[in-house]
Tab-separated table of C-alpha atoms and ligand atoms in Angstrom:
chain	number	residue	atom	x	y	z
A	543	MET	CA	-17.962	-4.398	-6.134
A	544	ALA	CA	-18.501	-1.379	-8.390
A	545	SER	CA	-18.805	-1.822	-12.126
A	546	ILE	CA	-16.491	0.097	-14.444
A	547	GLU	CA	-19.378	2.332	-15.619
A	548	GLU	CA	-19.744	3.715	-12.111
A	549	TYR	CA	-16.346	5.403	-12.360
A	550	ILE	CA	-17.506	7.684	-15.187
A	551	PRO	CA	-18.926	10.412	-12.899
A	552	ILE	CA	-15.610	10.477	-11.023
A	553	VAL	CA	-13.031	10.381	-13.835
A	554	GLY	CA	-14.977	11.093	-17.035
A	555	GLN	CA	-16.171	9.002	-19.984
A	556	SER	CA	-12.977	9.243	-22.051
A	557	VAL	CA	-10.858	7.611	-19.352
A	558	ILE	CA	-13.144	4.574	-19.336
A	559	ASP	CA	-13.267	4.423	-23.140
A	560	ASP	CA	-9.452	4.281	-23.189
A	561	LEU	CA	-9.464	1.403	-20.715
A	562	ARG	CA	-11.830	-0.592	-22.916
A	563	LEU	CA	-9.585	-0.062	-25.953
A	564	LEU	CA	-6.527	-1.268	-24.073
A	565	ALA	CA	-8.346	-4.293	-22.650
A	566	GLU	CA	-9.447	-5.287	-26.135
A	567	ARG	CA	-5.801	-5.679	-27.152
A	568	LEU	CA	-5.120	-8.034	-24.269
A	569	LYS	CA	-7.905	-10.487	-25.132
A	570	GLY	CA	-6.714	-14.070	-24.880
A	571	LYS	CA	-3.857	-13.385	-22.476
A	572	ILE	CA	-4.017	-14.668	-18.915
A	573	VAL	CA	-2.520	-12.248	-16.393
A	574	GLN	CA	-1.671	-14.205	-13.253
A	575	ASN	CA	-0.918	-12.176	-10.123
A	576	ILE	CA	0.957	-13.929	-7.331
A	577	ASN	CA	1.631	-12.560	-3.842
A	578	SER	CA	1.885	-13.901	-0.310
A	579	THR	CA	-1.310	-12.846	1.464
A	580	PRO	CA	-4.953	-12.522	0.430
A	581	VAL	CA	-5.684	-9.870	3.104
A	582	GLY	CA	-3.819	-7.160	4.989
A	583	GLY	CA	-1.484	-4.517	3.658
A	584	GLY	CA	-1.402	-2.489	0.507
A	585	VAL	CA	-0.668	-5.221	-2.055
A	586	ALA	CA	-3.725	-7.297	-1.152
A	587	GLU	CA	-5.760	-4.106	-0.977
A	588	ILE	CA	-4.920	-3.235	-4.580
A	589	LEU	CA	-5.311	-6.757	-5.977
A	590	ASN	CA	-8.739	-7.072	-4.379
A	591	CYS	CA	-9.987	-4.247	-6.517
A	592	MET	CA	-7.707	-4.489	-9.560
A	593	VAL	CA	-8.412	-8.121	-10.447
A	594	PRO	CA	-12.245	-7.872	-10.656
A	595	LEU	CA	-12.044	-4.637	-12.688
A	596	LEU	CA	-9.572	-6.121	-15.166
A	597	LYS	CA	-11.917	-9.111	-15.518
A	598	GLU	CA	-14.878	-6.849	-16.146
A	599	LEU	CA	-12.893	-5.045	-18.833
A	600	GLY	CA	-12.376	-8.429	-20.494
A	601	VAL	CA	-8.795	-9.160	-19.364
A	602	ASP	CA	-8.381	-12.687	-18.007
A	603	ALA	CA	-6.795	-11.619	-14.694
A	604	ARG	CA	-6.242	-14.173	-11.929
A	605	TRP	CA	-4.744	-14.063	-8.445
A	606	ASP	CA	-2.879	-16.844	-6.624
A	607	VAL	CA	-1.228	-16.784	-3.205
A	608	ILE	CA	1.928	-18.708	-2.241
A	609	LYS	CA	2.089	-20.681	1.001
A	610	GLY	CA	4.585	-20.250	3.792
A	611	GLY	CA	4.974	-21.063	7.477
A	612	GLU	CA	5.925	-18.901	10.424
A	613	GLN	CA	9.675	-19.250	9.863
A	614	PHE	CA	9.383	-18.227	6.231
A	615	PHE	CA	7.368	-15.121	7.047
A	616	ASP	CA	9.789	-14.233	9.875
A	617	VAL	CA	12.556	-14.272	7.293
A	618	THR	CA	10.625	-12.355	4.635
A	619	LYS	CA	9.714	-9.732	7.224
A	620	LYS	CA	13.412	-9.413	8.056
A	621	PHE	CA	14.167	-9.063	4.343
A	622	HIS	CA	11.418	-6.459	4.055
A	623	ASN	CA	12.893	-4.366	6.860
A	624	ALA	CA	16.440	-4.806	5.536
A	625	LEU	CA	15.390	-3.732	2.041
A	626	HIS	CA	13.858	-0.620	3.548
A	627	GLY	CA	17.316	0.068	4.995
A	628	ARG	CA	16.681	-0.995	8.590
A	629	LYS	CA	19.577	-2.708	10.364
A	630	GLU	CA	18.937	-6.463	10.483
A	631	GLU	CA	21.220	-9.422	11.144
A	632	ILE	CA	20.774	-11.540	8.043
A	633	GLU	CA	22.284	-15.003	8.352
A	634	ASP	CA	22.936	-17.740	5.805
A	635	ARG	CA	20.227	-19.769	7.518
A	636	ASP	CA	17.667	-17.091	6.589
A	637	PHE	CA	18.417	-17.630	2.913
A	638	ASP	CA	18.131	-21.409	3.426
A	639	ILE	CA	14.707	-21.012	5.055
A	640	PHE	CA	13.620	-18.710	2.240
A	641	MET	CA	14.756	-21.223	-0.379
A	642	GLU	CA	13.178	-24.238	1.351
A	643	THR	CA	9.717	-22.665	1.223
A	644	SER	CA	10.355	-21.230	-2.233
A	645	GLN	CA	11.254	-24.705	-3.472
A	646	LYS	CA	7.945	-26.067	-2.145
A	647	ASN	CA	6.066	-23.269	-3.868
A	648	ILE	CA	7.995	-23.861	-7.087
A	649	GLU	CA	6.732	-27.449	-6.948
A	650	GLU	CA	3.157	-26.600	-5.959
A	651	VAL	CA	2.181	-23.314	-7.609
A	652	ASN	CA	1.030	-23.613	-11.196
A	653	THR	CA	2.383	-20.624	-13.123
A	654	TYR	CA	-0.089	-20.909	-15.979
A	655	GLY	CA	-0.287	-17.186	-16.850
A	656	ASP	CA	0.804	-15.783	-20.186
A	657	ILE	CA	1.965	-12.949	-17.964
A	658	VAL	CA	3.057	-13.916	-14.464
A	659	TYR	CA	2.962	-10.868	-12.257
A	660	ILE	CA	4.921	-11.429	-9.047
A	661	HIS	CA	4.396	-9.003	-6.168
A	662	ASP	CA	7.221	-8.294	-3.724
A	663	PRO	CA	10.077	-10.545	-2.594
A	664	GLN	CA	8.165	-13.425	-0.986
A	665	PRO	CA	7.266	-15.256	-4.246
A	666	ILE	CA	10.252	-13.942	-6.259
A	667	ALA	CA	11.951	-17.343	-6.650
A	668	LEU	CA	9.020	-18.732	-8.641
A	669	VAL	CA	10.754	-17.240	-11.679
A	670	ARG	CA	12.775	-20.452	-11.750
A	671	LYS	CA	9.670	-21.902	-13.425
A	672	LYS	CA	9.818	-19.388	-16.266
A	673	GLU	CA	9.187	-20.921	-19.655
A	674	ASN	CA	7.942	-19.035	-22.687
A	675	ASN	CA	5.677	-16.759	-20.694
A	676	LYS	CA	6.397	-13.185	-19.603
A	677	TRP	CA	7.383	-12.439	-16.031
A	678	ILE	CA	7.136	-9.141	-14.183
A	679	TRP	CA	8.485	-8.442	-10.706
A	680	ARG	CA	6.517	-5.712	-8.980
A	681	CYS	CA	8.409	-4.191	-6.060
A	682	HIS	CA	6.202	-2.317	-3.594
A	683	ILE	CA	9.106	-1.554	-1.241
A	684	ASP	CA	11.347	1.517	-1.098
A	685	VAL	CA	14.618	-0.152	-2.132
A	686	SER	CA	16.591	3.052	-2.586
A	687	ASN	CA	18.934	2.108	0.256
A	688	PRO	CA	18.707	-1.669	0.607
A	689	ASN	CA	20.745	-4.091	2.661
A	690	GLN	CA	23.273	-5.273	0.057
A	691	LYS	CA	23.235	-8.917	1.103
A	692	VAL	CA	19.476	-9.195	0.635
A	693	TRP	CA	19.471	-7.121	-2.547
A	694	THR	CA	22.247	-9.230	-4.126
A	695	PHE	CA	20.267	-12.344	-3.266
A	696	LEU	CA	17.127	-10.924	-4.873
A	697	MET	CA	19.095	-9.836	-7.934
A	698	SER	CA	19.885	-13.461	-8.686
A	699	PHE	CA	16.138	-13.835	-9.375
A	700	ILE	CA	15.297	-10.381	-10.702
A	701	GLN	CA	17.657	-10.769	-13.654
A	702	HIS	CA	15.486	-13.599	-15.021
A	703	TYR	CA	12.360	-11.444	-15.201
A	704	ASP	CA	11.296	-9.570	-18.318
A	705	SER	CA	10.455	-6.344	-16.496
A	706	THR	CA	10.272	-4.771	-13.063
A	707	VAL	CA	7.870	-2.202	-11.657
A	708	PHE	CA	8.628	0.290	-8.878
A	709	SER	CA	6.255	2.720	-7.158
A	710	ALA	CA	8.323	5.899	-7.323
A	711	PRO	CA	11.310	7.209	-9.314
A	712	SER	CA	13.530	7.291	-6.232
A	713	PHE	CA	12.989	3.543	-5.621
A	714	SER	CA	14.413	2.387	-8.936
A	715	ARG	CA	17.747	0.565	-9.110
A	716	LYS	CA	20.368	-0.038	-11.739
A	717	LEU	CA	19.111	-3.234	-13.390
A	718	PRO	CA	19.870	-5.245	-16.503
A	719	ILE	CA	16.147	-5.423	-17.393
A	720	ARG	CA	13.434	-2.883	-18.165
A	721	GLN	CA	11.946	-0.883	-15.311
A	722	PHE	CA	8.555	0.803	-15.160
A	723	LEU	CA	7.449	3.387	-12.637
A	724	ILE	CA	3.840	2.866	-11.675
A	725	SER	CA	2.338	4.350	-8.542
A	726	PRO	CA	-0.278	2.380	-6.681
A	727	SER	CA	-3.822	3.681	-6.401
A	728	ILE	CA	-7.032	3.567	-4.439
A	729	ASP	CA	-10.530	2.593	-5.472
A	730	PRO	CA	-12.902	5.519	-4.811
A	731	LEU	CA	-15.923	3.198	-4.860
A	732	SER	CA	-14.671	0.512	-2.485
A	733	ASP	CA	-16.092	0.167	1.024
A	734	LYS	CA	-12.845	1.743	2.211
A	735	ASN	CA	-13.283	4.935	0.226
A	736	LYS	CA	-16.883	5.445	-0.843
A	737	GLU	CA	-19.005	8.233	0.649
A	738	LEU	CA	-20.643	7.240	3.938
A	739	PRO	CA	-23.737	8.634	5.629
A	740	GLN	CA	-22.968	10.543	8.827
A	741	GLU	CA	-25.053	7.995	10.813
A	742	THR	CA	-22.665	5.213	9.804
A	743	VAL	CA	-19.671	7.276	10.912
A	744	ASP	CA	-21.375	8.066	14.231
A	745	GLU	CA	-22.279	4.445	14.773
A	746	VAL	CA	-18.649	3.362	14.411
A	747	LEU	CA	-17.533	6.074	16.844
A	748	ARG	CA	-20.124	4.874	19.360
A	749	LYS	CA	-19.013	1.287	18.915
A	750	TYR	CA	-15.465	2.226	19.952
A	751	ASP	CA	-16.486	4.717	22.684
A	752	ILE	CA	-15.004	7.666	20.849
A	753	ILE	CA	-16.629	10.997	21.634
A	754	LYS	CA	-17.309	13.686	19.042
A	755	ASP	CA	-16.616	16.813	21.030
A	756	LYS	CA	-12.823	16.613	21.134
A	757	PRO	CA	-10.727	16.763	17.953
A	758	ILE	CA	-9.732	13.353	16.643
A	759	ILE	CA	-6.223	12.610	15.352
A	760	THR	CA	-5.912	9.228	13.620
A	761	GLN	CA	-3.310	6.898	12.197
A	762	ILE	CA	-4.555	3.758	10.459
A	763	SER	CA	-1.747	1.256	9.955
A	764	ARG	CA	-0.631	-2.249	10.638
A	765	PHE	CA	1.083	-2.395	14.032
A	766	ASP	CA	4.559	-2.264	12.595
A	767	ARG	CA	7.627	-0.421	13.878
A	768	LEU	CA	8.210	1.186	10.495
A	769	LYS	CA	4.798	2.858	10.876
A	770	ASP	CA	6.157	4.394	14.106
A	771	PRO	CA	3.057	4.095	16.305
A	772	LEU	CA	5.095	5.130	19.350
A	773	GLY	CA	6.177	8.247	17.466
A	774	VAL	CA	2.518	8.998	16.792
A	775	ILE	CA	1.766	8.765	20.512
A	776	ALA	CA	4.716	11.076	21.249
A	777	SER	CA	3.395	13.594	18.688
A	778	TYR	CA	-0.103	13.418	20.160
A	779	LYS	CA	1.236	14.005	23.669
A	780	LEU	CA	2.985	17.159	22.485
A	781	VAL	CA	-0.251	18.419	20.902
A	782	LYS	CA	-2.237	17.471	23.988
A	783	GLN	CA	-0.237	19.987	26.075
A	784	TYR	CA	-2.025	22.738	24.115
A	785	ILE	CA	-5.211	21.241	22.682
A	786	ASP	CA	-7.487	18.729	24.374
A	787	CYS	CA	-7.762	16.042	21.724
A	788	GLN	CA	-8.067	12.293	21.148
A	789	LEU	CA	-5.862	9.848	19.310
A	790	ILE	CA	-6.985	6.786	17.374
A	791	LEU	CA	-4.370	4.222	16.442
A	792	ALA	CA	-6.209	1.611	14.447
A	793	GLY	CA	-4.822	-1.334	12.587
A	794	GLY	CA	-4.876	-5.013	12.044
A	795	THR	CA	-2.079	-7.383	11.312
A	796	ALA	CA	-1.312	-8.980	7.967
A	797	ALA	CA	-0.976	-12.753	7.621
A	798	ASP	CA	2.595	-12.281	6.341
A	799	ASP	CA	3.614	-9.974	9.226
A	800	PRO	CA	4.702	-11.882	12.349
A	801	GLU	CA	5.834	-8.789	14.306
A	802	GLY	CA	2.359	-7.268	14.635
A	803	ALA	CA	1.275	-8.757	17.966
A	804	LYS	CA	4.441	-7.648	19.723
A	805	VAL	CA	4.251	-4.082	18.444
A	806	PHE	CA	0.575	-3.968	19.423
A	807	GLU	CA	1.499	-4.816	23.019
A	808	GLU	CA	4.195	-2.125	23.101
A	809	VAL	CA	1.707	0.439	21.850
A	810	GLN	CA	-0.890	-0.587	24.426
A	811	ALA	CA	1.680	-0.267	27.209
A	812	GLU	CA	2.629	3.239	26.036
A	813	ALA	CA	-0.987	4.380	25.874
A	814	LYS	CA	-2.540	2.733	28.877
A	815	GLU	CA	-2.839	5.717	31.214
A	816	ASP	CA	-4.563	7.985	28.738
A	817	LYS	CA	-8.299	7.439	28.170
A	818	ASP	CA	-8.186	9.673	25.105
A	819	ILE	CA	-5.955	7.249	23.248
A	820	HIS	CA	-7.979	4.580	21.455
A	821	ILE	CA	-5.962	1.597	20.319
A	822	LEU	CA	-8.158	-0.450	18.027
A	823	LEU	CA	-7.281	-3.833	16.681
A	824	LEU	CA	-9.570	-3.909	13.695
A	825	PRO	CA	-10.511	-7.083	12.007
A	826	GLN	CA	-10.447	-6.581	8.237
A	827	ASN	CA	-13.303	-4.109	8.156
A	828	ASP	CA	-13.099	-1.580	5.362
A	829	MET	CA	-16.251	0.295	6.277
A	830	GLU	CA	-14.937	0.941	9.782
A	831	VAL	CA	-11.586	2.175	8.471
A	832	ASN	CA	-13.507	4.478	6.134
A	833	ALA	CA	-15.683	5.767	8.978
A	834	LEU	CA	-12.708	6.387	11.275
A	835	GLN	CA	-10.884	8.293	8.554
A	836	ARG	CA	-13.986	10.399	7.880
A	837	ALA	CA	-14.524	11.088	11.581
A	838	SER	CA	-10.978	12.418	11.978
A	839	ASP	CA	-9.975	16.056	12.179
A	840	VAL	CA	-6.384	15.289	11.227
A	841	ILE	CA	-4.908	12.088	9.794
A	842	VAL	CA	-1.312	11.192	10.505
A	843	GLN	CA	1.063	8.796	8.769
A	844	LYS	CA	4.273	9.041	10.709
A	845	SER	CA	6.068	6.151	8.989
A	846	LEU	CA	9.833	5.843	9.335
A	847	LYS	CA	9.900	4.053	5.988
A	848	GLU	CA	7.068	3.573	3.568
A	849	GLY	CA	6.410	1.859	0.276
A	850	PHE	CA	3.799	4.102	-1.240
A	851	GLY	CA	1.476	4.707	1.698
A	852	LEU	CA	-2.051	3.879	0.572
A	853	THR	CA	-3.475	5.103	3.856
A	854	VAL	CA	-2.265	8.555	2.866
A	855	SER	CA	-4.095	8.411	-0.486
A	856	GLU	CA	-7.228	7.199	1.310
A	857	ALA	CA	-7.134	10.129	3.711
A	858	LEU	CA	-6.335	12.697	1.016
A	859	TRP	CA	-9.180	11.412	-1.165
A	860	LYS	CA	-11.529	12.064	1.770
A	861	ALA	CA	-10.284	15.698	1.674
A	862	LYS	CA	-8.717	15.336	5.109
A	863	PRO	CA	-5.787	17.427	6.331
A	864	VAL	CA	-2.896	14.970	6.515
A	865	VAL	CA	0.391	15.176	8.393
A	866	ALA	CA	2.840	12.574	7.126
A	867	SER	CA	6.544	11.784	7.078
A	868	ASN	CA	8.567	12.744	4.070
A	869	VAL	CA	9.438	9.123	3.198
A	870	GLY	CA	8.763	6.595	0.442
A	871	GLY	CA	5.875	7.483	-1.846
A	872	ILE	CA	4.395	10.041	0.544
A	873	PRO	CA	6.012	13.127	-1.057
A	874	LEU	CA	4.481	12.072	-4.403
A	875	GLN	CA	1.112	12.455	-2.729
A	876	ILE	CA	1.696	15.390	-0.423
A	877	LYS	CA	3.122	18.600	-1.778
A	878	HIS	CA	4.089	20.369	1.433
A	879	LYS	CA	1.679	23.176	2.351
A	880	TYR	CA	-0.430	22.438	-0.751
A	881	SER	CA	-2.017	19.013	-0.290
A	882	GLY	CA	-0.939	18.322	3.290
A	883	LEU	CA	1.991	18.866	5.626
A	884	LEU	CA	5.196	16.816	5.702
A	885	CYS	CA	7.122	16.158	8.892
A	886	HIS	CA	10.359	14.532	10.063
A	887	SER	CA	9.939	14.105	13.823
A	888	PRO	CA	7.331	13.954	16.614
A	889	GLU	CA	7.988	17.666	17.215
A	890	GLY	CA	7.421	18.453	13.537
A	891	ALA	CA	4.314	16.295	13.423
A	892	SER	CA	2.837	17.940	16.514
A	893	PHE	CA	3.549	21.415	15.116
A	894	ALA	CA	1.747	20.503	11.872
A	895	ILE	CA	-1.198	18.886	13.695
A	896	LYS	CA	-1.622	22.024	15.833
A	897	GLN	CA	-1.500	24.189	12.707
A	898	PHE	CA	-4.424	22.245	11.244
A	899	LEU	CA	-6.443	22.104	14.461
A	900	ASN	CA	-5.996	25.838	15.034
A	901	ASN	CA	-6.796	26.820	11.428
A	902	PRO	CA	-9.834	24.920	10.153
A	903	GLN	CA	-9.950	27.046	6.963
A	904	TYR	CA	-6.362	26.162	6.128
A	905	ALA	CA	-7.066	22.501	6.876
A	906	LYS	CA	-10.113	22.587	4.595
A	907	LYS	CA	-8.215	24.255	1.731
A	908	LEU	CA	-5.377	21.733	1.810
A	909	GLY	CA	-7.904	18.905	2.074
A	910	GLU	CA	-9.659	20.098	-1.077
A	911	ASN	CA	-6.365	20.367	-2.973
A	912	ALA	CA	-5.487	16.889	-1.769
A	913	ARG	CA	-8.681	15.335	-3.110
A	914	GLU	CA	-8.045	16.782	-6.589
A	915	HIS	CA	-4.441	15.612	-6.541
A	916	ILE	CA	-5.609	12.061	-5.834
A	917	ARG	CA	-8.363	12.278	-8.465
A	918	ASN	CA	-5.791	13.241	-11.100
A	919	ASN	CA	-3.026	10.820	-10.160
A	920	PHE	CA	-3.808	8.014	-7.789
A	921	LEU	CA	-7.178	6.448	-8.584
A	922	ILE	CA	-7.560	2.854	-9.764
A	923	THR	CA	-8.506	3.939	-13.295
A	924	ARG	CA	-5.039	5.480	-13.874
A	925	HIS	CA	-3.496	2.350	-12.426
A	926	LEU	CA	-5.495	0.037	-14.703
A	927	ARG	CA	-4.329	2.035	-17.694
A	928	ASP	CA	-0.658	1.840	-16.621
A	929	TYR	CA	-0.883	-1.898	-15.994
A	930	MET	CA	-2.473	-2.654	-19.331
A	931	LEU	CA	0.116	-0.532	-21.150
A	932	LEU	CA	2.806	-2.426	-19.266
A	933	PHE	CA	1.320	-5.797	-20.259
A	934	LEU	CA	1.093	-4.722	-23.892
A	935	SER	CA	4.653	-3.449	-23.886
A	936	LEU	CA	5.853	-6.977	-23.077
A	937	TYR	CA	4.639	-8.069	-26.495
A	938	ARG	CA	6.226	-5.255	-28.418
A	939	GLY	CA	6.983	-6.565	-31.886
A	940	GLU	CA	5.295	-9.879	-31.156
A	941	ASP	CA	1.868	-11.378	-31.668
A	942	ILE	CA	-0.306	-8.509	-30.420
A	943	GLU	CA	-0.319	-4.998	-31.640
A	944	TYR	CA	1.355	-2.538	-29.294
A	945	LEU	CA	-0.315	0.848	-29.022
B	94	UDP	N1	-5.515	-1.313	6.431
B	94	UDP	C1	-6.734	-1.852	6.835
B	94	UDP	N2	-6.887	-2.201	8.123
B	94	UDP	C2	-5.918	-2.033	9.018
B	94	UDP	C3	-4.666	-1.463	8.625
B	94	UDP	C4	-4.498	-1.109	7.305
B	94	UDP	O1	-7.646	-2.017	6.046
B	94	UDP	O2	-6.121	-2.386	10.162
B	94	UDP	C5	-5.363	-0.962	5.034
B	94	UDP	C6	-5.165	0.514	4.809
B	94	UDP	O3	-6.418	1.189	4.823
B	94	UDP	C7	-4.469	0.503	3.453
B	94	UDP	C8	-3.628	-0.757	3.525
B	94	UDP	O4	-4.222	-1.598	4.494
B	94	UDP	O5	-5.413	0.371	2.434
B	94	UDP	C9	-2.206	-0.467	3.933
B	94	UDP	O6	-1.480	-0.030	2.845
B	94	UDP	P1	-0.228	0.921	3.014
B	94	UDP	O7	0.348	1.145	1.659
B	94	UDP	O8	-0.629	2.162	3.759
B	94	UDP	O9	0.779	0.134	3.966
B	94	UDP	P2	1.348	-1.370	4.022
B	94	UDP	O10	0.533	-2.040	5.078
B	94	UDP	O11	1.201	-1.980	2.664
B	94	UDP	O12	2.769	-1.184	4.443
């Protein structure tokens, strides 16, 4: 784990000095993060790097995980899809299952934080334990067009929080409490994003039998329908008619995502006759994800819906040409034809991929722009600053001085 000093060459001394000043003001406050999985997916990814850095800065940050069984996570996955606007049959029984597990967690999880920072819908009901402490609900989902039944249900909890946080302006909702817009971020020094020697990249390619002399197109994502892995294969097949290339679809499954295994099988079935398609079920292995991203000629994120899309930031930071859908937080990261190419369909994606593969100079230029865009907006240091300002704002006019 990198120390805060190591970020100075990347973002500059003054950024780190500011973080120290903010952290000083939060001394004595416990910030307790709560989510539903310690590994897999963007939320765990961010907490794994955010919590140790806050601690190093002197903020007493903690991280707890709620418990839930298969039925609970089936329901929360359904809620997740419905909040993203996908059609789902939500029954009364789903709410009962959600509440049964929530009730157990209300009894078992100690919400000791001065600030209790709840991530996403799974632990949202814990707010019933609210006492004199401050509660924040952090929504990582694009809820701009949510299923009304699920949203109304969540609202019965949200209204008891002190503040909410959304990832992008378009995700915010009309709410009776304060809302903050804070984009997620990536850690440039994590195993996932740090520079890697070429030998390490080559070693990972050898491990997965991927050759170097055909262009590599890659999507790294959980095997989830909203990530549209079948759409990625369709896009690749359209490119393949003109350019002999390879496709890597690499992903794991998250502990709170029960659909993964099924989608993985569908993807395997779709790809099975083509030796140039590499379907990799990665165990949580950040270095390998890093190596695969670095080995790629083009990175794709063809999501149908997306929260923020950390995989896009990771690819852009590596100065890769990225083709991604114009959904969720992706357009915040990709300015079309400046820091990547946006698409809306397999045809659009294949056109953009071909443009990059046929014009390496263009691909390189957009990749360079992309890296600077991430440096300026989506690194962990900016995120730490936003979070600490948010925490301080909760005490406006109270016992600690607000900057
Ligand atoms: N990820 C990973 N291994 C995988 C699939 C994804 O480490 O097999 C990481 C990926 O690199 C990114 C995060 O999980 O850091 C996914 O975050 P994103 O916002 O892209 O999507 P989410 O899974 O939260 O919908």
